Amino acid sequence: MDLDPDLPTGDEKAEKVQGMFDRIAPKYDFVNRIMTFRLDVRWRKKTVEALQLDEGSVVIDLACGTGDFCCELEKANMIPLGFDFSMGMLEAGRSSSPLSQSDVLNLPIKESSVDGATCGFALRNLTELEPFFDEVCRVLRPGGKFGFLDVAEPENKFLNWGHHIYFDRIVPRVGALLSDKSAYSYLPKSVSYLPPYETIIQMIQEAGFRNINRKSFAPGSAQLFTGEKI
Ligand SMILES: C[S@@+](CC[C@H](N)C(=O)[O-])C[C@H]1O[C@@H](n2cnc3c(N)ncnc32)[C@H](O)[C@@H]1O
């Protein structure tokens, strides 16, 4: 998929993304549940199950936003730590986990020090993917697991058509009504930042992971990458 020329890149993108999430933070969870028909909750739960980590494992949630993944990890009796660069999102959070305002491309964590990492709906918001995968690999212990959840486009032509109508026409209108017009026009477009899944798998592999798996969640609007550090 070609990148929309109107979409920002590099430092400009990071600045815009941070400002946008600061702005939409107070209503983020509410709007998210409506837009995904609460499927996002189920997808996060499946991601935590897919990690197959023991209770008591220390798991970092990268680009944690309001901490939905932290809550899910707490329910599974793991020990989550959340990292996000938007103070607005961190302040709107509801989890009781420790949170840090940090850039996930440069984590304040020692190497090989955590058991797992999750990242929800943020790959497309990062300025670069390879440095992110390298950073996750640096901080995970050998054998440590990751689960990266993000949006996807259904492969079935009919579902893809419906998906585009929903995300390109309905999401921006509902978002404008409930929250912020420019943010909810940007978010559907930001899907075009994501390379094809085969490229993502190759990047993850080159960063130093093995047993990489990609699972698509019905109706093909979300995808989960899992694997472990070599
Ligand atoms: C769509 S939200 C996802 C929030 C949460 N993970 C979830 O599952 O709902 C994307 C998040 O990525 C964060 N983000 C984007 N780039 C980041 C970076 N370089 N460092 C830290 N956080 C970042 C934004 O601040 C925002 O909270």
XYZ file of C-alpha atoms in Angstrom, residues 7-90:
84
model
C 0.751 11.834 6.107
C 3.666 13.190 8.168
C 6.902 11.249 8.701
C 9.910 11.434 11.050
C 9.984 14.023 13.854
C 6.936 15.783 12.428
C 4.950 12.554 12.739
C 6.095 11.921 16.340
C 5.123 15.479 17.347
C 1.703 15.223 15.664
C 0.955 11.781 17.112
C 1.892 12.873 20.637
C -0.217 16.043 20.412
C -3.152 14.184 18.899
C -3.237 11.519 21.641
C -2.876 14.188 24.341
C -5.959 15.844 22.848
C -8.186 12.779 22.424
C -7.068 11.024 25.639
C -10.091 11.870 27.848
C -12.527 10.206 25.423
C -10.141 7.646 23.867
C -11.477 4.527 25.628
C -15.123 5.459 25.148
C -14.722 6.139 21.414
C -12.531 3.036 20.942
C -15.165 0.712 22.418
C -17.852 2.182 20.174
C -15.733 2.105 16.998
C -14.611 -1.524 17.487
C -17.898 -2.791 18.964
C -15.745 -3.784 21.996
C -13.772 -6.239 19.836
C -10.579 -4.459 20.951
C -11.147 -5.807 24.472
C -11.378 -9.378 23.192
C -8.302 -8.965 20.949
C -6.183 -7.728 23.877
C -7.315 -10.661 26.019
C -6.330 -13.086 23.229
C -2.947 -11.351 22.935
C -2.206 -11.812 26.643
C -3.228 -15.500 26.408
C -1.003 -15.941 23.337
C 2.066 -14.800 25.306
C 1.868 -18.049 27.317
C 3.860 -16.518 30.133
C 3.702 -17.647 33.771
C 1.903 -15.697 36.475
C 4.295 -13.210 38.046
C 6.054 -12.487 34.735
C 7.179 -8.901 34.238
C 5.632 -7.600 31.010
C 6.183 -4.169 29.515
C 3.289 -2.607 27.625
C 4.725 -0.355 24.944
C 2.777 2.686 23.792
C 0.375 1.686 26.573
C -1.968 4.642 26.092
C -4.632 4.523 28.794
C -3.370 1.132 29.992
C -5.904 -1.342 28.594
C -3.204 -3.960 28.131
C -1.870 -3.287 31.648
C -5.363 -4.065 33.031
C -5.547 -7.286 31.013
C -2.051 -8.346 32.164
C -3.006 -7.596 35.786
C -6.046 -9.876 35.401
C -3.678 -12.650 34.241
C -1.607 -12.092 37.427
C 1.384 -10.734 35.550
C 3.329 -7.622 36.524
C 2.835 -4.933 33.865
C 4.825 -1.734 33.402
C 3.431 0.811 30.943
C 5.368 3.195 28.666
C 3.933 5.939 26.483
C 5.090 9.386 25.389
C 1.640 11.004 25.682
C 1.157 12.385 29.188
C -2.530 12.922 28.358
C -3.023 9.199 27.667
C -1.113 8.179 30.814
